[in-house]
PDB file of C-alpha atoms and ligand atoms in Angstrom:
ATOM      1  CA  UNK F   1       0.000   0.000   0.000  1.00 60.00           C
ATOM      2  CA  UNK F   2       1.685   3.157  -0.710  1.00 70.00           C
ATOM      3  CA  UNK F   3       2.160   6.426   1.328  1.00 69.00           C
ATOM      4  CA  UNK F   4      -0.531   8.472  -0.092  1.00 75.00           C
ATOM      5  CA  UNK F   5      -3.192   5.285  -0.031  1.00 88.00           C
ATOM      6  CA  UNK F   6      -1.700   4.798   3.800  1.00 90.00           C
ATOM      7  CA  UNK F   7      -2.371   8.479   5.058  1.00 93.00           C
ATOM      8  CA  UNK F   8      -5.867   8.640   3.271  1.00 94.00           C
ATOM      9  CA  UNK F   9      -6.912   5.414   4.784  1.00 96.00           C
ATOM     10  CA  UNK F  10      -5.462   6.880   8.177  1.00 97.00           C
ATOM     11  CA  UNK F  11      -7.488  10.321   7.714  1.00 97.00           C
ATOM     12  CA  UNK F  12     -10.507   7.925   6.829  1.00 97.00           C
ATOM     13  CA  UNK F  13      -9.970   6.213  10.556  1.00 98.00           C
ATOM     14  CA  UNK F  14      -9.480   9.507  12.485  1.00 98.00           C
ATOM     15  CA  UNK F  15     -12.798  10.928  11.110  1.00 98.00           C
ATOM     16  CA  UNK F  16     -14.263   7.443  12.355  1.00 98.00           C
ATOM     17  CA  UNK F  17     -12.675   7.984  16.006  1.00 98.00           C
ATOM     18  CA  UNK F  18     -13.801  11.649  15.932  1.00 98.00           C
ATOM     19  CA  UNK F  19     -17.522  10.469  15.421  1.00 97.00           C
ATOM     20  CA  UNK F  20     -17.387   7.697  17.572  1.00 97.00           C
ATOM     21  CA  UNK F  21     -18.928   7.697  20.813  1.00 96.00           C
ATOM     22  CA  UNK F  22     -17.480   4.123  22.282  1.00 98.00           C
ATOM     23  CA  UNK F  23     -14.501   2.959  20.416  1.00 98.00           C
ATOM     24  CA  UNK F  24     -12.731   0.051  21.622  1.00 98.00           C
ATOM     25  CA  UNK F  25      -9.217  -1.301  20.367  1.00 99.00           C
ATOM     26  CA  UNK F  26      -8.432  -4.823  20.318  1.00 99.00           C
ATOM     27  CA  UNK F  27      -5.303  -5.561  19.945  1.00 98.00           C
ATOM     28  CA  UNK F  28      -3.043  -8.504  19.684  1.00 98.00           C
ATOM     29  CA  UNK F  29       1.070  -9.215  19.421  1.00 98.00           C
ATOM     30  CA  UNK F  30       1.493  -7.300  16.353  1.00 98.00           C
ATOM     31  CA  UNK F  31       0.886  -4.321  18.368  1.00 98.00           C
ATOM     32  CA  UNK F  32       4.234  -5.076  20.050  1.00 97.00           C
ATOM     33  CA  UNK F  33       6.274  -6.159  17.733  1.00 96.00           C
ATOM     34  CA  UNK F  34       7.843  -2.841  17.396  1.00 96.00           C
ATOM     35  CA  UNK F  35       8.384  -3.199  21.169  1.00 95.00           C
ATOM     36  CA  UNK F  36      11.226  -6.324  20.379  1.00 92.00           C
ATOM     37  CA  UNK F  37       8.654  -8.625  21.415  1.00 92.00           C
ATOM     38  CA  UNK F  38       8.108 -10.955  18.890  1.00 92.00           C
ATOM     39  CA  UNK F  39       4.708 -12.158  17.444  1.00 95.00           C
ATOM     40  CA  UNK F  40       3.596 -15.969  17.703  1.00 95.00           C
ATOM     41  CA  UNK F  41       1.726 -16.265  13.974  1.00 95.00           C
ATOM     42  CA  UNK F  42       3.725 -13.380  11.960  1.00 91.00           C
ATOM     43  CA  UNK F  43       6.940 -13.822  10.380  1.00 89.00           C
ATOM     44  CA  UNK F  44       9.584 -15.389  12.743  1.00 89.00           C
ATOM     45  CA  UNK F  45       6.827 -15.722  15.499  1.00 93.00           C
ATOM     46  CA  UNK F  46       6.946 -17.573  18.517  1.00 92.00           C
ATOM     47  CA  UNK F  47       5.459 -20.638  16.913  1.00 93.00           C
ATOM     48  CA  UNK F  48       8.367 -20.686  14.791  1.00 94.00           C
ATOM     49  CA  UNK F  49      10.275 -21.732  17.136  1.00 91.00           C
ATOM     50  CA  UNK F  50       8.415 -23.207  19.995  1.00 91.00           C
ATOM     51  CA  UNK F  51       6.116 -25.560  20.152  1.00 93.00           C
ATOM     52  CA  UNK F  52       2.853 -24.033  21.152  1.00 93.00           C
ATOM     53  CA  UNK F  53       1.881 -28.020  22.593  1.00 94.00           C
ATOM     54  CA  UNK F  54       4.480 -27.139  25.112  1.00 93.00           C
ATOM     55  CA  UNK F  55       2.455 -24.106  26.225  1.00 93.00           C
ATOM     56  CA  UNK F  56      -1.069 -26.053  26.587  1.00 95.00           C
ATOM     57  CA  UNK F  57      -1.654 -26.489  30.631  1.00 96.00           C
ATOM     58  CA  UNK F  58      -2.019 -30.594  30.292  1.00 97.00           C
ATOM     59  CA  UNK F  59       1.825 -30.609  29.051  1.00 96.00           C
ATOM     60  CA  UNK F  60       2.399 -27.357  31.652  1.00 97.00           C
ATOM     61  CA  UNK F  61       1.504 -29.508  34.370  1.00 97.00           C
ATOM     62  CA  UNK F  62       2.723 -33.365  33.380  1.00 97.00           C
ATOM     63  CA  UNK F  63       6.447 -32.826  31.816  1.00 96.00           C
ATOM     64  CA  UNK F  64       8.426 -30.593  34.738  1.00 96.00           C
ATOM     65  CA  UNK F  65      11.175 -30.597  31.549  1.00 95.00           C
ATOM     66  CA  UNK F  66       8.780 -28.330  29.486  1.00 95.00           C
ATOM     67  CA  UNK F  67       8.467 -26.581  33.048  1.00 96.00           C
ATOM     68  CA  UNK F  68      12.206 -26.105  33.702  1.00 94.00           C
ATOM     69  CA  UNK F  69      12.152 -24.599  29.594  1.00 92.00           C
ATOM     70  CA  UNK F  70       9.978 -21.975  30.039  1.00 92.00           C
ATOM     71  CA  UNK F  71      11.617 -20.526  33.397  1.00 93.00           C
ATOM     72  CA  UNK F  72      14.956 -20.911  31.758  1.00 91.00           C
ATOM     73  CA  UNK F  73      13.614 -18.468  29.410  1.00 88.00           C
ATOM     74  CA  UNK F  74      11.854 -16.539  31.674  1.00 88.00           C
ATOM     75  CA  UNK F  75      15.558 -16.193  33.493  1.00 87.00           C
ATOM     76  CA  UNK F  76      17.073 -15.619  29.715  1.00 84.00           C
ATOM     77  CA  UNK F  77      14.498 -12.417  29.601  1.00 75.00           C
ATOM     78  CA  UNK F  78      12.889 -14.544  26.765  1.00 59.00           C
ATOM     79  CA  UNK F  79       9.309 -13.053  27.279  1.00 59.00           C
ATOM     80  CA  UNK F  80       9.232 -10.205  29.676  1.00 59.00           C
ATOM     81  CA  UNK F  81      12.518  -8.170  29.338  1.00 67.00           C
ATOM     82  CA  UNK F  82      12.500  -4.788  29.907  1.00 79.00           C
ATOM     83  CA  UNK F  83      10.398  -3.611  27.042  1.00 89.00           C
ATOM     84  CA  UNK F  84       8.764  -0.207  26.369  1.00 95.00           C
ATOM     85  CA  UNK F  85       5.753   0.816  24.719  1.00 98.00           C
ATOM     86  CA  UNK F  86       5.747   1.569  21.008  1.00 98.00           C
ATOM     87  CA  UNK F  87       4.004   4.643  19.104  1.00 98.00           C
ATOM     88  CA  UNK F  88       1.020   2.272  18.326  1.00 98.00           C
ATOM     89  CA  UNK F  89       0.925   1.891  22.209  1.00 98.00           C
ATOM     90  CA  UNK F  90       1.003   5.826  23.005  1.00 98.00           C
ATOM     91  CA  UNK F  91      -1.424   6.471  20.198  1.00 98.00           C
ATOM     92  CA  UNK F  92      -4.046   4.505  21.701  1.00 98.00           C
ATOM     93  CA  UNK F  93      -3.400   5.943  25.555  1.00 98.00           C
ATOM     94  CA  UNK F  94      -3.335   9.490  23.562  1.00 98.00           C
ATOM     95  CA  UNK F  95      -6.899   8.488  22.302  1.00 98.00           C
ATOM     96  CA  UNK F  96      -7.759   8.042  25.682  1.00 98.00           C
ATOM     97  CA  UNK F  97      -6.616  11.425  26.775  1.00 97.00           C
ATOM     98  CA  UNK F  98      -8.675  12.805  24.347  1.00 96.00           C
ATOM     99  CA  UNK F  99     -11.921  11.499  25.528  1.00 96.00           C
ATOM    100  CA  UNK F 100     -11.736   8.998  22.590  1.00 97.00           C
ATOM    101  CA  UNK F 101     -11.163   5.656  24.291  1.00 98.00           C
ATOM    102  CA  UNK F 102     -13.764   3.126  25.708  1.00 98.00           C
ATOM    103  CA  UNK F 103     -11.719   0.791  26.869  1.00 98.00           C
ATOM    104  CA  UNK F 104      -8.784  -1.508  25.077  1.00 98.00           C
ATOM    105  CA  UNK F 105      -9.157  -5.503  25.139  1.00 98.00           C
ATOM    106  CA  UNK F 106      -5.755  -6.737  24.294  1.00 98.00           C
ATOM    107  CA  UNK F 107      -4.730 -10.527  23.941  1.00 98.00           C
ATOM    108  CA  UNK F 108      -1.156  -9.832  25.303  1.00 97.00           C
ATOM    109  CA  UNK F 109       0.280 -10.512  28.206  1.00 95.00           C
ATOM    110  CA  UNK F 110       3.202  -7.473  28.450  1.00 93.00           C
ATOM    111  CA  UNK F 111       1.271  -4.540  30.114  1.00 93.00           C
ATOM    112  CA  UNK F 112       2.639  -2.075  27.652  1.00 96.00           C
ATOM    113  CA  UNK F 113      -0.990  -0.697  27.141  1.00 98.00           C
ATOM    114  CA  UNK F 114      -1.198   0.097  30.822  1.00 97.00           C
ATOM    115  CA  UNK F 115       2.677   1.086  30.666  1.00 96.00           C
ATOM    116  CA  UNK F 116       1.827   3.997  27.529  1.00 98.00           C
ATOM    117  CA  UNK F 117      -0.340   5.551  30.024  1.00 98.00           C
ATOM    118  CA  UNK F 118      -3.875   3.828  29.229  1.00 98.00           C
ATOM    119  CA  UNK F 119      -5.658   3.663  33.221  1.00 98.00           C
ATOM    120  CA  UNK F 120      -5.676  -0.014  34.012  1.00 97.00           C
ATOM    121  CA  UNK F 121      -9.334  -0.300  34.432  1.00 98.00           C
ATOM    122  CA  UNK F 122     -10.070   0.443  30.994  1.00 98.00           C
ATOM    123  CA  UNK F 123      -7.410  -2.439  29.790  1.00 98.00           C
ATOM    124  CA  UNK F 124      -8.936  -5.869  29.785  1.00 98.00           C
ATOM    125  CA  UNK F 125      -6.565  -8.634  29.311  1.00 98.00           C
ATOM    126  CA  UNK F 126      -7.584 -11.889  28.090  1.00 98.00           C
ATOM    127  CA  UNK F 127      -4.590 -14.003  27.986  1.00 97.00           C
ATOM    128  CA  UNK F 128      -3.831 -12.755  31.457  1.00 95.00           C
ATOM    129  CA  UNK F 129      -0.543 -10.921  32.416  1.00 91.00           C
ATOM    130  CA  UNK F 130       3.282 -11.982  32.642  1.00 89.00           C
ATOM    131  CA  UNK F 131       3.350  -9.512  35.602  1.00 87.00           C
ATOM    132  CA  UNK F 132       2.227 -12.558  38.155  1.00 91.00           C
ATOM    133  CA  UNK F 133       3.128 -15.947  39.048  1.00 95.00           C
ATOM    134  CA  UNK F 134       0.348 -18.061  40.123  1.00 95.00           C
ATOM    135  CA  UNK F 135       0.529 -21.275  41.908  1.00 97.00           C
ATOM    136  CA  UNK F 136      -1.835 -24.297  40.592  1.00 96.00           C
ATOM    137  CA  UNK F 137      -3.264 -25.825  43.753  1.00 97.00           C
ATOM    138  CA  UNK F 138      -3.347 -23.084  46.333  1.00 96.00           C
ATOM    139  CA  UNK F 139      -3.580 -20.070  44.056  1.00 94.00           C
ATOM    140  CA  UNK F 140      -1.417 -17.795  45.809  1.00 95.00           C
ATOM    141  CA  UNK F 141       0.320 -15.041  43.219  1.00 94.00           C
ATOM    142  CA  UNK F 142       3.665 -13.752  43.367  1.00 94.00           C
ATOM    143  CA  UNK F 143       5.233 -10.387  41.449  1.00 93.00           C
ATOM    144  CA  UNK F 144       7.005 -12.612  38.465  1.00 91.00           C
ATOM    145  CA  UNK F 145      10.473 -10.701  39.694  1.00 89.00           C
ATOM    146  CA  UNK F 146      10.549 -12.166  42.680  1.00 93.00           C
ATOM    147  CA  UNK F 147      10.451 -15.557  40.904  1.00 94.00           C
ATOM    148  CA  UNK F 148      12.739 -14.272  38.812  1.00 91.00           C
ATOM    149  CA  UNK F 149      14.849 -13.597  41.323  1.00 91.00           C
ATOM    150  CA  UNK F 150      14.745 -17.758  42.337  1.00 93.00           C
ATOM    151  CA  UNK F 151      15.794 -19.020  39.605  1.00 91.00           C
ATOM    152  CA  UNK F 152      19.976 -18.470  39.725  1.00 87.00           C
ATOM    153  CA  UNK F 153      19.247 -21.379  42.278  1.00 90.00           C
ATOM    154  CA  UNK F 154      16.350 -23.162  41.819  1.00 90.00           C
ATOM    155  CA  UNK F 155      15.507 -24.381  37.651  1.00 89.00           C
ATOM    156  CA  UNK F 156      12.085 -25.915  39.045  1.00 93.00           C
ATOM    157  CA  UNK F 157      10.919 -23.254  41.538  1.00 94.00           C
ATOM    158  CA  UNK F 158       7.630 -24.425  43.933  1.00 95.00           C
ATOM    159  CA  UNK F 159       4.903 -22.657  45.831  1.00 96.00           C
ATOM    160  CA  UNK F 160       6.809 -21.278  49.196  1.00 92.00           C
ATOM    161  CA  UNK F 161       3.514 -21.801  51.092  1.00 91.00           C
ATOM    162  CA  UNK F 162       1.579 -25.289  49.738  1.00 96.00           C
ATOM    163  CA  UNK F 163       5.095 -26.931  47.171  1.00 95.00           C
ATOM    164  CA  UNK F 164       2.320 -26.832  44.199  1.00 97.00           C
ATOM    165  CA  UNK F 165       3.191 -25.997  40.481  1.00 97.00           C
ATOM    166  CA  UNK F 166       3.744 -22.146  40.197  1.00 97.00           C
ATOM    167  CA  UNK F 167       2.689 -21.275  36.318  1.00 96.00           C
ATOM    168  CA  UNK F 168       3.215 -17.758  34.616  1.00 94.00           C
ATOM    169  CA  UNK F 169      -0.497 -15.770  35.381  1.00 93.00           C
ATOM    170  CA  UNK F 170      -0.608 -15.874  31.338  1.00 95.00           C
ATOM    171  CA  UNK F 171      -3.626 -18.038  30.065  1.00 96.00           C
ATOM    172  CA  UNK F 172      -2.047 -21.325  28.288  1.00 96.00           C
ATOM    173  CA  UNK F 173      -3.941 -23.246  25.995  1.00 94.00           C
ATOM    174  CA  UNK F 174      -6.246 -25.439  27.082  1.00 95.00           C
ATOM    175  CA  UNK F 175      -7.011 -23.027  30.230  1.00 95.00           C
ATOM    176  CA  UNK F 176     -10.240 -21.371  30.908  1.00 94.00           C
ATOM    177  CA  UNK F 177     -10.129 -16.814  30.191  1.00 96.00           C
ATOM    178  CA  UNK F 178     -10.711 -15.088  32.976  1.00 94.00           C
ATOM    179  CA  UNK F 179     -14.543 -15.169  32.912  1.00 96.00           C
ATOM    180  CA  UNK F 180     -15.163 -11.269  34.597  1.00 97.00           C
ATOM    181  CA  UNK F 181     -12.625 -10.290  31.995  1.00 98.00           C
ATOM    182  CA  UNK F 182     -14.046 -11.922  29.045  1.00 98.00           C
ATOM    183  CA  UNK F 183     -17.605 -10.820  30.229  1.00 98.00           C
ATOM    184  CA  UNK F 184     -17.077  -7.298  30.757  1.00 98.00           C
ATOM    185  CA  UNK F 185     -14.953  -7.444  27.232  1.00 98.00           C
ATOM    186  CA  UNK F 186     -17.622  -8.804  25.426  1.00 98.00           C
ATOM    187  CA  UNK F 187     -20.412  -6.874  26.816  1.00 98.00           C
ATOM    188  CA  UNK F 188     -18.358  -3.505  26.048  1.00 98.00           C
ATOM    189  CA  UNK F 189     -17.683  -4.905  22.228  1.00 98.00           C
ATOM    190  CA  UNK F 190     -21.741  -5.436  22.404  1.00 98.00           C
ATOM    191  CA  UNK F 191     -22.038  -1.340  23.347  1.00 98.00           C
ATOM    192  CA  UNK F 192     -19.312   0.001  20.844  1.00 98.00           C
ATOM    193  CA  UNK F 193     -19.983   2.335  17.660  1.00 98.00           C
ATOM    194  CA  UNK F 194     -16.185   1.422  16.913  1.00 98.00           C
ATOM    195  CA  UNK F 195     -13.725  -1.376  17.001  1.00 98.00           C
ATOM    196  CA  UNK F 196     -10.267  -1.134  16.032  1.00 99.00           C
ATOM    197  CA  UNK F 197      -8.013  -4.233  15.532  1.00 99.00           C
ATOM    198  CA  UNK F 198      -4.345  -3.899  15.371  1.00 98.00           C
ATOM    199  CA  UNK F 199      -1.537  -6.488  15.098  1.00 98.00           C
ATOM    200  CA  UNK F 200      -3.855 -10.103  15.106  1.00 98.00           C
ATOM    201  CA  UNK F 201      -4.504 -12.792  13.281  1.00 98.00           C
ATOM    202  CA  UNK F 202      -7.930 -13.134  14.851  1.00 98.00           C
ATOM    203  CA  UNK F 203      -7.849 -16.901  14.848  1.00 97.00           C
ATOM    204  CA  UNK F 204      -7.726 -17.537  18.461  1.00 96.00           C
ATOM    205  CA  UNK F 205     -10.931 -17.895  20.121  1.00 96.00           C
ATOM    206  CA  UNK F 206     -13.046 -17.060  22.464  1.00 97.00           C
ATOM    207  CA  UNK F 207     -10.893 -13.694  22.053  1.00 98.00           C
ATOM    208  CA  UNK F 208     -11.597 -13.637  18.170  1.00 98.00           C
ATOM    209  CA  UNK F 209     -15.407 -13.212  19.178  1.00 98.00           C
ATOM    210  CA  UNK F 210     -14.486  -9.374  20.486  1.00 98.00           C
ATOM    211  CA  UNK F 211     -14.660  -8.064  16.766  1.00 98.00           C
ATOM    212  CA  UNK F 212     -17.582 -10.131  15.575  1.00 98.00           C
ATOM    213  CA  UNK F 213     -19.512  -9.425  18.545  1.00 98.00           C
ATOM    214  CA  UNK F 214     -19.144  -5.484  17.676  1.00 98.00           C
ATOM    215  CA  UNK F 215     -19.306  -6.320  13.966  1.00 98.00           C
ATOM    216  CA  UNK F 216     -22.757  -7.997  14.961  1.00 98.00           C
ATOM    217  CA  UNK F 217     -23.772  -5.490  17.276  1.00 98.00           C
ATOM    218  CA  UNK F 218     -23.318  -2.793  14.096  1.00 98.00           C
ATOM    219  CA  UNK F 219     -20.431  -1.324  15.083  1.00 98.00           C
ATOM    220  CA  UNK F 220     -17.714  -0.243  12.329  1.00 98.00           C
ATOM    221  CA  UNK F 221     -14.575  -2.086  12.357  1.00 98.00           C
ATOM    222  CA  UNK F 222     -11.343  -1.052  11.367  1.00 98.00           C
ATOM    223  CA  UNK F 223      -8.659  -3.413  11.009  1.00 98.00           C
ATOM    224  CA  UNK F 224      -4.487  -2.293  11.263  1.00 98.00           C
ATOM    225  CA  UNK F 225      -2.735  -5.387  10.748  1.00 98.00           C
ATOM    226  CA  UNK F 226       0.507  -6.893   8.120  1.00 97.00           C
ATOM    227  CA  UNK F 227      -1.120  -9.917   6.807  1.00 97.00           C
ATOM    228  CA  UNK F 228      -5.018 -10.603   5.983  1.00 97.00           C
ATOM    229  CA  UNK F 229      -7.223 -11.837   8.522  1.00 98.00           C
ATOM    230  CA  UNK F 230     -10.908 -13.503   8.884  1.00 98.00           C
ATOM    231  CA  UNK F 231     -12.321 -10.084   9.389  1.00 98.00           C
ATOM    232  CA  UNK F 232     -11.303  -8.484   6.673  1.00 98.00           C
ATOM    233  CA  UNK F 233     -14.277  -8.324   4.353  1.00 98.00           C
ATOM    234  CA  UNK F 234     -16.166  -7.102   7.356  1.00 98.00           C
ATOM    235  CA  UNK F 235     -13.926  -3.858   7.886  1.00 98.00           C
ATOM    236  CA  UNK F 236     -14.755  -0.437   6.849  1.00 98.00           C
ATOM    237  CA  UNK F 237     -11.444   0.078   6.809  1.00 98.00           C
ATOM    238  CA  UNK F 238      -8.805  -1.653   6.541  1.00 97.00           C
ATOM    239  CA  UNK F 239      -4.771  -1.007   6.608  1.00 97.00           C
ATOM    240  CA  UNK F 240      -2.047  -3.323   5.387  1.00 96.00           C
ATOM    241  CA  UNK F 241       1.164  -1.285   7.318  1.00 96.00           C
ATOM    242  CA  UNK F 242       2.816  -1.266  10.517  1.00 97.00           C
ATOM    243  CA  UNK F 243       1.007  -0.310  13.946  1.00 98.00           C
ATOM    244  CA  UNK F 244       3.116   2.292  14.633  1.00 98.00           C
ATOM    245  CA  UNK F 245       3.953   4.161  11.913  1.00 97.00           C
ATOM    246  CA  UNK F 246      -0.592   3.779  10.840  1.00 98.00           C
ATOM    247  CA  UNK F 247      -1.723   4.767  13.864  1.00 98.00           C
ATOM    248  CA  UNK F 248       0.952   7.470  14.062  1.00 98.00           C
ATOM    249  CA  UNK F 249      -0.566   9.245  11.365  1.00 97.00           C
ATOM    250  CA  UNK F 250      -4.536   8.124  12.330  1.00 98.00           C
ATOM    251  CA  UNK F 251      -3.553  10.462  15.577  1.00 98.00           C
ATOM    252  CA  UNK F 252      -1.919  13.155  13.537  1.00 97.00           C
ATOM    253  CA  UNK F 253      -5.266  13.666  11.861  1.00 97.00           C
ATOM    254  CA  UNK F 254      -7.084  13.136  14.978  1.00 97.00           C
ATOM    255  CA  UNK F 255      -5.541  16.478  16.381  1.00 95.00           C
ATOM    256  CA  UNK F 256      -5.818  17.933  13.311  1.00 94.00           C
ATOM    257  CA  UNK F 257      -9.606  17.471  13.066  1.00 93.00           C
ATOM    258  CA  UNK F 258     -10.213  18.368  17.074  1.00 88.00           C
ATOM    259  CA  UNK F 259      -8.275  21.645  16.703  1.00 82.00           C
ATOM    260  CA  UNK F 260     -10.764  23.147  13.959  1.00 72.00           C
TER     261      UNK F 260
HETATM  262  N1  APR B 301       2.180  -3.889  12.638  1.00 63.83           N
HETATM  263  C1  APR B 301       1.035  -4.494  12.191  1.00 63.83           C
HETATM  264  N2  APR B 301       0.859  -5.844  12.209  1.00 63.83           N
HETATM  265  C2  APR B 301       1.881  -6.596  12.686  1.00 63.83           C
HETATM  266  C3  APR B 301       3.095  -6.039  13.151  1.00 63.83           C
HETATM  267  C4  APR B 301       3.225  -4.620  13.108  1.00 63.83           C
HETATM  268  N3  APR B 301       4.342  -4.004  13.513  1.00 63.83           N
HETATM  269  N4  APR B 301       3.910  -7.067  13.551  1.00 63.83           N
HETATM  270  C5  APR B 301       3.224  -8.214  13.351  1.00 63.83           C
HETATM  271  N5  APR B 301       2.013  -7.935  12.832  1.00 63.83           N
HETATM  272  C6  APR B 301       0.925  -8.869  12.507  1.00 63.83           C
HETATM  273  C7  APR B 301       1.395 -10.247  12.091  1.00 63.83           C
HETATM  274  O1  APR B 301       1.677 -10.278  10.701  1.00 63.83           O
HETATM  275  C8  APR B 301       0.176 -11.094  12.460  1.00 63.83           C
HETATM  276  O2  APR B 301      -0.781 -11.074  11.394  1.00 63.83           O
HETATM  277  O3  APR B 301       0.218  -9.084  13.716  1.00 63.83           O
HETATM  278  C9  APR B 301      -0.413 -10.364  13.662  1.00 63.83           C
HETATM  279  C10 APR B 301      -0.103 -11.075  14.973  1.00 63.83           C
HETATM  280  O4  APR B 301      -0.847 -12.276  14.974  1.00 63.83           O
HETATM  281  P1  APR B 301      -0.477 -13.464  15.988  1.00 63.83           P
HETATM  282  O5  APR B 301       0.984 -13.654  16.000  1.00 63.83           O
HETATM  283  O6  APR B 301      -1.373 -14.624  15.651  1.00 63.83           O
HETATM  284  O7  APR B 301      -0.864 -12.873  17.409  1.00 63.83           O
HETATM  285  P2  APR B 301      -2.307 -12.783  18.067  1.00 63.83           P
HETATM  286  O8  APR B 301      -3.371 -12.566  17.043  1.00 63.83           O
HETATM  287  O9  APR B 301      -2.206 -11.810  19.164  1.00 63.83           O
HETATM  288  O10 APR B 301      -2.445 -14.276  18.687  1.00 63.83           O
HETATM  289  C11 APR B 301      -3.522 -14.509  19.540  1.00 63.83           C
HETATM  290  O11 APR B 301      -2.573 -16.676  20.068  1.00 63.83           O
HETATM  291  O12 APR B 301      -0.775 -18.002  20.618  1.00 63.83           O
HETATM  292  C12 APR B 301      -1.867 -17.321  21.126  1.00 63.83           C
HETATM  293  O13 APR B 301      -2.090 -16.563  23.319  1.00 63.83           O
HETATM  294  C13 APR B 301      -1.458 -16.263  22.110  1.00 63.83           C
HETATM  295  O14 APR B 301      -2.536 -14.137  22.534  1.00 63.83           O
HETATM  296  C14 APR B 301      -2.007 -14.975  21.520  1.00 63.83           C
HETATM  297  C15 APR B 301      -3.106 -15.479  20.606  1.00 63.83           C
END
């Protein structure tokens, strides 16, 4: 798509958020790509080089080997090194600022929507957050740092108070969403005028329903994503570019349009 086509279609999105009354985002790991944290479906994604079996909870919790893996990475900085939001990240939290943000329901677990400034209880994460540890049988969570912070001596690390499994608070597969999350997600995608996807493949569910339910519930949808996805027929606009440089320009227009 070239420049021109890019910043018309972005000046076509800002006059949608202008008009909108209840715009959610919904945004997945192609939001944070640009971040240095890599996607799972995109070009060298995750999946490319892990097996996502590895990260359903049955082989979580019967193979401690795929256990001791993950924490080893976890140690490495493999999934929650000290990364920073991206433009596409401060463009929606500037949205907010502007009165122009219902709420964002993101599929990622790396707290760089809260981190750009958008107020946590308008974030609703669905694949939980790397923030936590959690521990399988007694359910007691601990800051992921302080894990962390076990594992120079320990490559299998327990529950301090009960010895059960401790698992990342990130939803594996196989595991059931947080059900308040989900609820209040899909009852907000229910109430929007607006839904704007950036950076997913939408083929995960139940978090793919977030678009179709606002799709359904006659809602425009705009969709900011490299690579097509299920939804794209549906959109009323849709961008083939990069999150941040797109939604760069969408806010550029944005202020543009609010000044007059
Ligand atoms: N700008 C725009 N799009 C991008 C960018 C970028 N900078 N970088 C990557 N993309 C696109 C990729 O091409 C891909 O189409 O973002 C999409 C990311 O899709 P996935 O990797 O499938 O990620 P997501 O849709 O969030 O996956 C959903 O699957 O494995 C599970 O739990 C995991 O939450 C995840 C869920």
């Amino acid at each position: 798509m070239g420049g021109d086509d890019i910043d018309k279609q972005a000046e076509n999105i800002a006059e949608l958020i202008v008009n909108a009354q209840r715009c959610l985002v919904f945004s997945g790991a192609g939001i944070s790509t640009e971040s240095g944290i890599p996607d799972f479906r995109g070009e060298d994604g995750i999946w490319t080089k892990l097996d996502p079996e590895d990260f359903t909870i049955q082989r979580f919790v019967a193979r401690p080997e795929v256990r001791k893996v993950q924490w080893k990475l976890l140690a490495e900085g493999g999934l929650v090194k000290n990364v920073q939001p991206n433009a596409a990240h401060y463009a929606v939290a500037e949205m907010d600022k502007l009165g122009k943000l219902d709420c964002v329901v993101t599929q990622n677990i790396d707290n760089l929507h809260q981190t750009a400034g958008v107020p946590d209880d308008k974030v609703f994460e669905l694949h939980g957050n790397m923030q936590y540890v959690r521990c399988l049988s007694c359910r007691k969570r601990f800051p992921m740092g302080e894990i962390i912070s076990r594992l120079a001596r320990e490559e299998l690390p327990e529950c301090e108070a009960c010895k059960g499994i401790l698992k990342p608070d990130a939803v594996y597969f196989g595991e059931m969403l947080p059900q308040a999350v989900l609820s209040e997600a899909s009852r907000r995608a229910n109430l929007c005028d607006l839904c704007i996807v950036i950076g997913s493949t939408l083929v995960v569910y139940p978090a793919a329903y977030i678009p179709e339910y606002a799709f359904n519930a006659g809602a425009k949808i705009v969709i900011i994503n490299i690579g097509s996805t299920p939804m794209d027929s549906r959109a009323a606009v849709r961008i083939e570019g990069k999150a941040g440089e797109v939604m760069g320009k969408v806010m550029n227009h944005v202020r543009n349009r609010i000044r007059k």
